[in-house]
Amino acid sequence: MEQIFALDIGTRLVMGLILEKTPEGYEILARAQKEHRHRAMYDGQIHDIQAVADAVKAVKEELEEQIQKPLKQVSVAAAGRALKTTLGKAHKTEIFPMVWEKEEVIALEMEAVQQALRDIKTEEEDIPYHCVGYSVIESLLDGQNLTSLVGQRGKEVSITVIATFLPRTVIDGLTAVISRVGLEMKDLTLEPIAAGRAAIPADMRRMNLALVDVGAGTSDFGITRDGSFFAYGMVPMAGD
């Protein structure tokens, strides 16, 4: 079974998990945490690269000792008060009905994300933004809303996503820390997206639910409706 190293670089704590996927879900094999020696982060933004790297290194080494194997790749969830969210849409029409496989659906989702990124660039011309995750809000097949398009047959598909973006400086800070401890970033997502997928199962997202994650430096929000997360937000007001 493939093992996953998941890392949460928080304002006060760095926490790491080693997980293994099982038929029932994910099993936690090891966990470790380390508090920053001094204030090295503010509102989800890394200010002292070396201090944060020291905390990440301590967590990495403790987990390696627990599982008795070196760690090379890590999955990270990002935070930041400068979060931008926007909708992106993409559609495709075929002459004849076809079966929409996973690859075609993902390609259409990426097209919708690219549309959202173009909108962000138009609004924020001087600040480079990086996509840190997205959620599909609506999937239409021949005008009918479906939970998943994979394996469905039809001529016309349309996908709407909510895409989330953080300034490139936030991502560059995370990348610098990860590389300093000899790790490669395997996956990157947004903290409320990761928390939402873990805390609110898909069959509960048809209810109007709000996920609120109060950390030390930021509070993260995710709101569900009609089977999906349709809004994300962050504010620099939290435990501090």
XYZ file of N, CA and C in Angstrom:
720
model
N 0.830 -1.192 0.000
C 0.000 0.000 0.000
C 0.877 1.259 0.000
N 0.447 2.282 -0.766
C 1.193 3.520 -0.819
C 1.007 4.324 0.457
N 2.120 4.818 0.988
C 2.072 5.663 2.169
C 2.144 7.125 1.761
N 1.432 7.979 2.505
C 1.350 9.397 2.204
C 1.883 10.187 3.394
N 2.761 11.135 3.132
C 3.274 12.047 4.145
C 2.537 13.363 3.974
N 1.671 13.693 4.919
C 0.882 14.927 4.874
C 1.417 15.899 5.920
N 1.563 17.156 5.513
C 2.183 18.156 6.378
C 1.309 19.401 6.466
N 1.102 19.876 7.692
C 0.373 21.123 7.944
C 1.351 22.102 8.587
N 1.747 23.121 7.822
C 2.662 24.140 8.338
C 1.815 25.289 8.841
N 1.535 25.284 10.131
C 0.664 26.274 10.727
C 1.422 27.453 11.305
N 0.676 28.451 11.757
C 1.289 29.645 12.325
C 2.029 29.343 13.617
N 1.500 28.407 14.400
C 2.137 28.066 15.685
C 2.798 26.704 15.671
N 2.181 25.734 14.960
C 2.661 24.355 14.978
C 2.900 23.841 13.572
N 3.861 22.929 13.467
C 4.024 22.108 12.270
C 3.611 20.690 12.654
N 2.667 20.122 11.911
C 2.160 18.788 12.215
C 2.300 17.895 10.992
N 2.688 16.646 11.227
C 2.866 15.700 10.133
C 2.177 14.385 10.413
N 1.661 13.774 9.353
C 1.015 12.468 9.443
C 1.576 11.547 8.372
N 1.700 10.284 8.696
C 1.962 9.246 7.712
C 0.692 8.412 7.623
N 0.096 8.357 6.427
C -1.162 7.642 6.234
C -0.999 6.564 5.174
N -1.861 5.551 5.282
C -1.898 4.479 4.291
C -3.347 4.249 3.891
N -3.595 4.208 2.586
C -4.961 4.019 2.108
C -5.375 2.569 2.239
N -6.566 2.355 2.782
C -7.131 1.025 2.945
C -8.518 1.013 2.301
N -9.121 -0.165 2.114
C -10.478 -0.213 1.563
C -11.489 0.573 2.387
N -11.237 0.752 3.687
C -12.172 1.467 4.559
C -11.880 2.964 4.637
N -10.746 3.389 4.079
C -10.377 4.800 4.173
C -8.876 4.934 4.356
N -8.462 5.844 5.214
C -7.039 6.052 5.474
C -6.708 5.669 6.913
N -5.608 4.949 7.080
C -5.128 4.572 8.400
C -3.903 5.418 8.750
N -3.913 6.007 9.938
C -2.779 6.809 10.391
C -1.728 5.890 10.994
N -0.532 5.910 10.403
C 0.552 5.046 10.868
C 1.472 5.749 11.854
N 1.616 7.065 11.695
C 2.508 7.812 12.587
C 2.111 9.283 12.565
N 2.411 9.975 13.646
C 2.134 11.402 13.727
C 3.215 12.087 14.549
N 3.459 13.364 14.255
C 4.438 14.145 15.009
C 4.102 15.618 14.864
N 4.523 16.403 15.840
C 4.308 17.846 15.765
C 5.442 18.578 16.461
N 5.657 19.814 16.017
C 6.717 20.636 16.573
C 6.266 22.078 16.582
N 6.442 22.753 17.702
C 6.082 24.159 17.798
C 7.249 25.018 17.328
N 6.936 26.103 16.620
C 7.990 27.023 16.193
C 8.700 27.589 17.420
N 10.025 27.724 17.336
C 10.788 28.236 18.473
C 10.467 29.700 18.753
N 10.179 30.446 17.708
C 9.741 31.838 17.864
C 8.756 32.136 16.736
N 8.184 33.310 16.743
C 7.184 33.645 15.748
C 7.842 33.736 14.367
N 7.663 32.687 13.580
C 8.267 32.621 12.247
C 7.234 32.777 11.148
N 5.937 32.761 11.521
C 4.855 32.902 10.552
C 3.816 33.879 11.071
N 3.230 34.625 10.169
C 2.154 35.540 10.501
C 1.033 35.349 9.483
N -0.166 35.063 9.998
C -1.358 34.960 9.148
C -1.170 33.977 7.990
N -0.481 32.846 8.279
C -0.298 31.831 7.256
C 0.854 32.084 6.306
N 1.540 33.216 6.430
C 2.665 33.566 5.555
C 3.977 33.292 6.287
N 4.896 32.586 5.632
C 6.202 32.295 6.221
C 7.070 33.546 6.157
N 7.608 33.958 7.314
C 8.492 35.120 7.378
C 9.941 34.712 7.614
N 10.171 33.622 8.333
C 11.533 33.145 8.617
C 11.665 31.740 8.044
N 12.249 31.629 6.850
C 12.342 30.352 6.152
C 13.102 29.314 6.979
N 14.254 29.700 7.524
C 15.083 28.730 8.237
C 14.412 28.229 9.511
N 13.750 29.115 10.246
C 13.087 28.700 11.483
C 11.970 27.705 11.191
N 11.183 27.959 10.144
C 10.117 27.029 9.785
C 10.710 25.716 9.276
N 11.804 25.804 8.504
C 12.460 24.598 8.005
C 12.975 23.735 9.160
N 13.466 24.368 10.209
C 13.942 23.612 11.376
C 12.807 22.804 12.011
N 11.621 23.429 12.118
C 10.478 22.723 12.695
C 10.025 21.576 11.792
N 10.004 21.823 10.467
C 9.617 20.773 9.526
C 10.615 19.624 9.578
N 11.904 19.952 9.662
C 12.933 18.915 9.731
C 12.762 18.046 10.966
N 12.425 18.656 12.104
C 12.225 17.894 13.339
C 11.046 16.931 13.203
N 9.961 17.398 12.586
C 8.795 16.533 12.369
C 9.148 15.406 11.412
N 9.830 15.726 10.336
C 10.230 14.717 9.338
C 11.095 13.636 9.973
N 12.093 14.037 10.754
C 12.996 13.063 11.358
C 12.282 12.185 12.382
N 11.360 12.774 13.138
C 10.604 11.975 14.105
C 9.723 10.939 13.404
N 9.096 11.331 12.304
C 8.254 10.388 11.557
C 9.103 9.295 10.906
N 10.265 9.664 10.381
C 11.158 8.667 9.783
C 11.600 7.639 10.811
N 11.815 8.097 12.032
C 12.202 7.176 13.094
C 11.053 6.233 13.445
N 9.835 6.756 13.406
C 8.686 5.915 13.741
C 8.415 4.844 12.689
N 8.562 5.190 11.405
C 8.233 4.223 10.348
C 9.477 3.502 9.815
N 10.653 3.925 10.274
C 11.910 3.276 9.899
C 12.152 3.271 8.389
N 11.907 4.410 7.746
C 12.210 4.568 6.326
C 12.311 6.053 6.016
N 13.134 6.429 5.023
C 13.279 7.851 4.692
C 12.062 8.381 3.955
N 11.795 9.662 4.155
C 10.690 10.339 3.478
C 11.251 11.232 2.388
N 10.676 11.116 1.183
C 11.164 11.872 0.035
C 10.152 12.883 -0.500
N 8.856 12.576 -0.381
C 7.815 13.437 -0.930
C 6.803 13.797 0.150
N 6.142 14.941 -0.025
C 5.198 15.409 0.983
C 4.014 16.087 0.305
N 2.845 15.942 0.915
C 1.630 16.627 0.476
C 1.337 17.744 1.480
N 1.123 18.950 0.968
C 1.027 20.128 1.829
C -0.291 20.860 1.591
N -0.878 21.374 2.666
C -2.049 22.253 2.576
C -1.602 23.670 2.905
N -2.000 24.629 2.071
C -1.545 26.008 2.219
C -2.644 26.885 2.804
N -2.217 27.965 3.464
C -3.147 28.954 4.007
C -2.618 30.338 3.656
N -3.411 31.341 3.924
C -2.952 32.716 3.668
C -4.117 33.676 3.618
N -3.924 34.848 4.190
C -5.019 35.816 4.270
C -5.340 36.429 2.912
N -4.407 36.299 1.932
C -4.614 36.928 0.628
C -5.298 35.985 -0.355
N -6.117 35.068 0.148
C -6.799 34.097 -0.703
C -7.754 34.785 -1.674
N -7.723 34.338 -2.929
C -8.663 34.789 -3.946
C -9.447 33.573 -4.449
N -10.748 33.730 -4.604
C -11.569 32.659 -5.170
C -12.403 33.233 -6.313
N -12.590 32.434 -7.340
C -13.419 32.870 -8.462
C -13.960 31.653 -9.196
N -15.053 31.850 -9.919
C -15.665 30.767 -10.681
C -15.005 30.652 -12.051
N -14.929 29.413 -12.531
C -14.446 29.160 -13.879
C -15.381 28.171 -14.558
N -15.625 28.377 -15.851
C -16.544 27.503 -16.584
C -15.889 27.020 -17.874
N -16.266 25.796 -18.269
C -15.796 25.233 -19.529
C -16.867 24.300 -20.069
N -16.978 24.229 -21.378
C -17.946 23.314 -21.963
C -17.385 22.742 -23.263
N -17.957 21.625 -23.681
C -17.512 20.950 -24.895
C -18.696 20.250 -25.531
N -18.761 20.323 -26.837
C -19.864 19.698 -27.570
C -19.314 18.783 -28.659
N -19.829 17.574 -28.730
C -19.459 16.609 -29.755
C -20.606 16.461 -30.759
N -20.259 16.064 -31.980
C -21.292 15.867 -33.006
C -22.178 14.678 -32.659
N -21.554 13.609 -32.169
C -22.296 12.412 -31.801
C -22.114 12.143 -30.308
N -23.083 11.495 -29.660
C -22.930 11.145 -28.242
C -21.688 10.282 -28.018
N -20.994 10.539 -26.940
C -19.793 9.767 -26.598
C -19.777 9.494 -25.104
N -18.981 8.512 -24.706
C -18.796 8.212 -23.296
C -17.666 9.087 -22.772
N -17.944 9.870 -21.747
C -16.967 10.813 -21.200
C -16.129 10.110 -20.142
N -14.885 9.824 -20.492
C -13.978 9.133 -19.585
C -13.312 10.130 -18.641
N -12.624 9.586 -17.654
C -12.021 10.412 -16.611
C -11.060 11.442 -17.191
N -10.276 11.049 -18.203
C -9.289 11.964 -18.764
C -9.956 13.182 -19.398
N -11.058 12.968 -20.128
C -11.756 14.086 -20.756
C -12.378 15.018 -19.714
N -12.900 14.423 -18.640
C -13.528 15.230 -17.600
C -12.485 16.085 -16.880
N -11.336 15.492 -16.537
C -10.272 16.245 -15.863
C -9.754 17.360 -16.769
N -9.608 17.075 -18.064
C -9.143 18.099 -18.997
C -10.109 19.285 -19.030
N -11.408 18.987 -18.962
C -12.396 20.065 -18.966
C -12.338 20.852 -17.652
N -12.104 20.173 -16.539
C -11.953 20.857 -15.257
C -10.746 21.796 -15.301
N -9.646 21.326 -15.881
C -8.452 22.168 -15.982
C -8.711 23.393 -16.868
N -9.522 23.215 -17.893
C -9.878 24.341 -18.747
C -10.676 25.381 -17.962
N -11.568 24.908 -17.089
C -12.339 25.830 -16.252
C -11.437 26.562 -15.260
N -10.444 25.850 -14.699
C -9.495 26.475 -13.780
C -8.675 27.542 -14.508
N -8.269 27.244 -15.741
C -7.509 28.214 -16.526
C -8.331 29.479 -16.790
N -9.634 29.295 -17.025
C -10.508 30.453 -17.220
C -10.570 31.302 -15.953
N -10.653 30.635 -14.805
C -10.659 31.355 -13.534
C -9.354 32.109 -13.323
N -8.232 31.478 -13.698
C -6.931 32.127 -13.543
C -6.825 33.362 -14.424
N -7.367 33.299 -15.624
C -7.353 34.478 -16.502
C -8.136 35.629 -15.882
N -9.241 35.296 -15.218
C -10.022 36.345 -14.549
C -9.239 36.966 -13.404
N -8.517 36.133 -12.633
C -7.704 36.641 -11.526
C -6.608 37.558 -12.050
N -5.960 37.150 -13.141
C -4.883 37.969 -13.707
C -5.400 39.317 -14.179
N -6.628 39.338 -14.675
C -7.220 40.599 -15.118
C -7.458 41.536 -13.939
N -7.897 40.942 -12.794
C -8.173 41.751 -11.607
C -6.891 42.184 -10.901
N -5.894 41.303 -10.862
C -4.657 41.555 -10.117
C -3.476 41.508 -11.080
N -3.304 42.533 -11.863
C -2.293 42.513 -12.913
C -0.875 42.478 -12.363
N -0.633 43.068 -11.205
C 0.731 43.201 -10.693
C 1.129 42.078 -9.744
N 0.199 41.222 -9.337
C 0.495 40.182 -8.360
C 0.311 38.811 -9.015
N 1.383 38.001 -9.105
C 1.235 36.657 -9.666
C 0.555 35.719 -8.663
N -0.495 35.028 -9.097
C -1.228 34.103 -8.244
C -1.049 32.666 -8.729
N -1.154 31.746 -7.787
C -0.995 30.310 -8.079
C -2.235 29.576 -7.585
N -2.766 28.692 -8.415
C -3.942 27.912 -8.014
C -3.547 26.865 -6.981
N -4.269 26.823 -5.864
C -3.955 25.866 -4.800
C -5.096 24.881 -4.569
N -6.030 24.820 -5.495
C -7.110 23.853 -5.358
C -8.405 24.366 -5.943
N -9.294 23.442 -6.249
C -10.593 23.821 -6.790
C -11.622 22.766 -6.430
N -12.882 23.144 -6.502
C -13.992 22.223 -6.297
C -14.970 22.379 -7.446
N -15.513 21.247 -7.900
C -16.515 21.280 -8.951
C -17.863 21.623 -8.332
N -18.488 22.688 -8.817
C -19.794 23.114 -8.319
C -20.926 22.483 -9.120
N -20.737 22.397 -10.428
C -21.824 21.909 -11.281
C -21.239 21.136 -12.461
N -21.825 19.960 -12.736
C -21.455 19.151 -13.893
C -22.724 18.863 -14.689
N -22.798 19.397 -15.905
C -23.993 19.233 -16.735
C -23.696 18.323 -17.920
N -24.587 17.374 -18.164
C -24.527 16.517 -19.342
C -25.835 16.669 -20.101
N -25.735 17.259 -21.296
C -26.930 17.534 -22.100
C -27.981 18.284 -21.278
N -27.506 19.222 -20.465
C -28.391 20.069 -19.674
C -28.827 19.496 -18.346
N -28.418 18.262 -18.028
C -28.832 17.628 -16.772
C -27.673 17.651 -15.783
N -27.944 18.087 -14.562
C -26.917 18.172 -13.531
C -26.658 16.800 -12.935
N -25.388 16.355 -12.965
C -25.004 15.045 -12.452
C -23.886 15.191 -11.432
N -23.829 14.232 -10.510
C -22.761 14.249 -9.508
C -21.403 14.010 -10.150
N -21.344 13.076 -11.112
C -20.095 12.764 -11.805
C -20.380 12.521 -13.280
N -19.500 13.030 -14.144
C -19.656 12.839 -15.577
C -18.932 11.599 -16.090
N -18.055 11.029 -15.267
C -17.226 9.902 -15.702
C -18.105 8.698 -16.043
N -17.940 8.190 -17.267
C -18.703 7.033 -17.711
C -20.058 7.365 -18.292
N -20.470 8.623 -18.213
C -21.770 9.027 -18.746
C -21.677 9.235 -20.268
N -22.816 9.076 -20.941
C -22.853 9.207 -22.394
C -23.719 10.397 -22.793
N -23.187 11.248 -23.664
C -23.934 12.405 -24.112
C -23.113 13.235 -25.084
N -23.728 14.279 -25.628
C -23.060 15.114 -26.626
C -22.444 16.380 -26.039
N -23.088 16.956 -25.059
C -22.636 18.254 -24.555
C -22.401 18.206 -23.052
N -21.224 18.643 -22.619
C -20.914 18.697 -21.190
C -20.498 20.116 -20.822
N -20.780 20.484 -19.574
C -20.408 21.794 -19.056
C -20.011 21.632 -17.594
N -18.902 22.237 -17.219
C -18.397 22.130 -15.850
C -18.152 23.528 -15.291
N -18.599 23.742 -14.051
C -18.322 24.983 -13.322
C -17.529 24.645 -12.067
N -16.428 25.339 -11.846
C -15.597 25.098 -10.665
C -15.443 26.391 -9.881
N -15.161 26.245 -8.585
C -14.676 27.371 -7.802
C -13.193 27.110 -7.572
N -12.366 27.992 -8.095
C -10.919 27.832 -8.012
C -10.360 28.798 -6.970
N -9.343 28.339 -6.244
C -8.751 29.146 -5.171
C -7.302 29.465 -5.525
N -6.883 30.687 -5.196
C -5.552 31.160 -5.575
C -4.900 31.882 -4.399
N -3.585 31.683 -4.272
C -2.778 32.419 -3.305
C -1.639 33.112 -4.044
N -1.139 34.226 -3.503
C -0.001 34.899 -4.138
C 1.192 33.960 -4.269
N 1.947 34.141 -5.335
C 3.093 33.276 -5.600
C 4.089 33.309 -4.446
N 4.196 34.427 -3.730
C 5.145 34.526 -2.622
C 4.829 33.523 -1.520
N 3.530 33.253 -1.284
C 3.140 32.272 -0.273
C 3.609 30.877 -0.691
N 3.394 30.533 -1.962
C 3.782 29.213 -2.460
C 5.298 29.080 -2.503
N 5.986 30.148 -2.913
C 7.452 30.103 -2.958
C 8.043 29.897 -1.572
N 7.428 30.484 -0.548
C 7.896 30.272 0.818
C 7.759 28.824 1.242
N 6.621 28.213 0.935
C 6.417 26.792 1.247
C 7.428 25.918 0.503
N 7.621 26.210 -0.777
C 8.556 25.422 -1.579
C 9.974 25.529 -1.038
N 10.371 26.733 -0.614
C 11.713 26.932 -0.066
C 11.925 26.111 1.199
N 10.917 26.085 2.060
C 11.020 25.312 3.303
C 11.127 23.811 2.997
N 10.258 23.341 2.093
C 10.241 21.918 1.760
C 11.577 21.469 1.173
N 12.133 22.273 0.266
C 13.389 21.891 -0.375
C 14.557 21.913 0.599
N 14.515 22.789 1.602
C 15.619 22.886 2.560
C 15.758 21.635 3.426
N 14.693 20.883 3.562
C 14.758 19.668 4.393
C 14.822 18.414 3.525
N 15.132 18.585 2.236
C 15.329 17.436 1.360
C 14.066 16.750 0.915
N 12.961 17.486 0.844
C 11.691 16.910 0.415
C 11.255 17.485 -0.930
N 10.416 16.733 -1.620
C 9.799 17.182 -2.861
C 8.296 17.302 -2.636
N 7.710 18.421 -3.079
C 6.282 18.613 -2.900
C 5.516 17.769 -3.915
N 4.798 16.770 -3.419
C 4.032 15.880 -4.292
C 2.673 16.475 -4.634
N 1.998 17.034 -3.635
C 0.673 17.616 -3.816
C 0.578 18.903 -3.023
N -0.226 19.831 -3.543
C -0.497 21.084 -2.841
C -1.982 21.389 -2.954
N -2.594 21.707 -1.835
C -4.003 22.085 -1.849
C -4.231 23.183 -0.813
N -5.469 23.625 -0.715
C -5.828 24.677 0.233
C -6.314 24.040 1.531
N -5.988 24.648 2.666
C -6.342 24.063 3.961
C -7.844 23.781 4.107
N -8.758 24.713 3.805
C -10.178 24.371 3.970
C -10.668 23.304 2.983
N -10.006 23.171 1.831
C -10.370 22.088 0.916
C -9.987 20.750 1.538
N -8.772 20.665 2.067
C -8.332 19.423 2.708
C -9.191 19.094 3.925
N -9.448 20.096 4.757
C -10.242 19.860 5.960
C -11.680 19.480 5.604
N -12.223 20.129 4.578
C -13.600 19.848 4.182
C -13.782 18.434 3.680
N -12.829 17.957 2.889
C -12.937 16.598 2.374
C -12.830 15.569 3.489
N -12.067 15.902 4.532
C -11.916 14.968 5.643
C -13.101 15.022 6.608
N -13.658 16.224 6.811
C -14.656 16.401 7.862
C -16.099 16.277 7.378
N -16.352 16.581 6.102
C -17.726 16.566 5.600
C -17.817 15.589 4.432
N -18.341 14.383 4.648
C -18.457 13.395 3.566
C -19.308 13.921 2.421
N -19.095 13.349 1.234
C -19.787 13.822 0.033
C -21.305 13.777 0.180
N -21.828 12.745 0.859
C -23.286 12.617 0.969
C -23.895 13.610 1.953
N -23.054 14.364 2.695
C -23.562 15.394 3.609
C -23.495 16.794 2.994
N -22.901 16.905 1.812
C -22.698 18.230 1.223
C -23.935 18.768 0.534
N -25.025 18.014 0.548
C -26.284 18.543 0.028
C -26.970 19.439 1.050
N -26.498 19.351 2.297
C -27.022 20.243 3.336
C -26.231 21.549 3.330
N -26.824 22.585 3.866
C -26.143 23.878 3.970
C -25.267 23.868 5.220
N -24.012 23.454 5.042
C -23.088 23.330 6.165
C -21.937 24.319 6.017
N -21.425 24.768 7.148
C -20.245 25.638 7.160
C -19.137 24.952 7.938
N -17.997 24.804 7.307
C -16.797 24.309 7.967
C -15.992 25.515 8.449
N -15.638 25.538 9.726
C -14.840 26.626 10.282
C -13.634 26.022 10.993
N -12.446 26.353 10.516
C -11.197 25.850 11.086
C -10.453 27.041 11.687
N -10.487 27.129 13.018
C -9.822 28.243 13.709
C -8.424 27.800 14.115
N -7.409 28.354 13.456
C -6.030 28.038 13.794
C -5.460 29.086 14.723
N -4.129 29.261 14.657
C -3.491 30.291 15.475
C -3.499 31.644 14.768
N -3.176 31.625 13.460
C -3.079 32.891 12.742
C -4.211 33.174 11.782
N -4.863 32.121 11.272
C -5.947 32.314 10.317
C -7.137 31.430 10.665
N -8.306 31.871 10.278
C -9.514 31.050 10.351
C -9.950 30.762 8.918
N -10.204 29.480 8.645
C -10.553 29.045 7.298
C -12.018 28.645 7.245
N -12.655 28.910 6.112
C -14.078 28.634 5.957
C -14.345 27.886 4.652
N -15.299 26.971 4.706
C -15.804 26.313 3.514
C -17.306 26.119 3.686
N -18.086 26.380 2.648
C -19.544 26.300 2.741
C -20.057 25.345 1.671
N -20.977 24.449 2.077
C -21.523 23.462 1.148
C -22.963 23.785 0.780
N -23.349 23.302 -0.406
C -24.720 23.464 -0.889
C -24.884 22.590 -2.126
N -26.017 21.912 -2.221
C -26.356 21.125 -3.414
C -25.278 20.112 -3.773
N -24.640 19.524 -2.758
C -23.718 18.420 -3.017
C -22.263 18.794 -3.196
N -21.900 20.078 -3.040
C -20.503 20.456 -3.241
C -20.156 21.674 -2.389
N -18.854 21.894 -2.214
C -18.382 23.149 -1.623
C -18.476 24.231 -2.697
N -19.114 25.337 -2.369
C -19.278 26.386 -3.369
C -18.611 27.696 -2.960
N -18.025 27.757 -1.758
C -17.359 28.988 -1.325
C -16.278 28.656 -0.306
N -15.146 29.367 -0.418
C -14.043 29.236 0.535
C -13.602 30.636 0.944
N -13.064 30.738 2.162
C -12.573 32.030 2.609
C -11.592 31.881 3.750
N -10.780 32.918 3.966
C -9.828 32.954 5.078
C -9.789 34.369 5.629
N -9.628 34.476 6.947
C -9.441 35.782 7.573
C -8.288 35.686 8.565
N -7.501 36.764 8.737
C -6.371 36.751 9.672
C -6.810 37.032 11.103
N -7.852 36.360 11.559
C -8.340 36.495 12.934
C -8.558 35.084 13.463
N -7.805 34.718 14.514
C -7.903 33.336 14.989
C -7.443 33.251 16.436
N -6.780 32.173 16.801
C -6.418 31.924 18.192
C -5.514 32.985 18.797
N -4.686 33.599 17.973
C -3.786 34.644 18.496
C -4.556 35.865 18.977
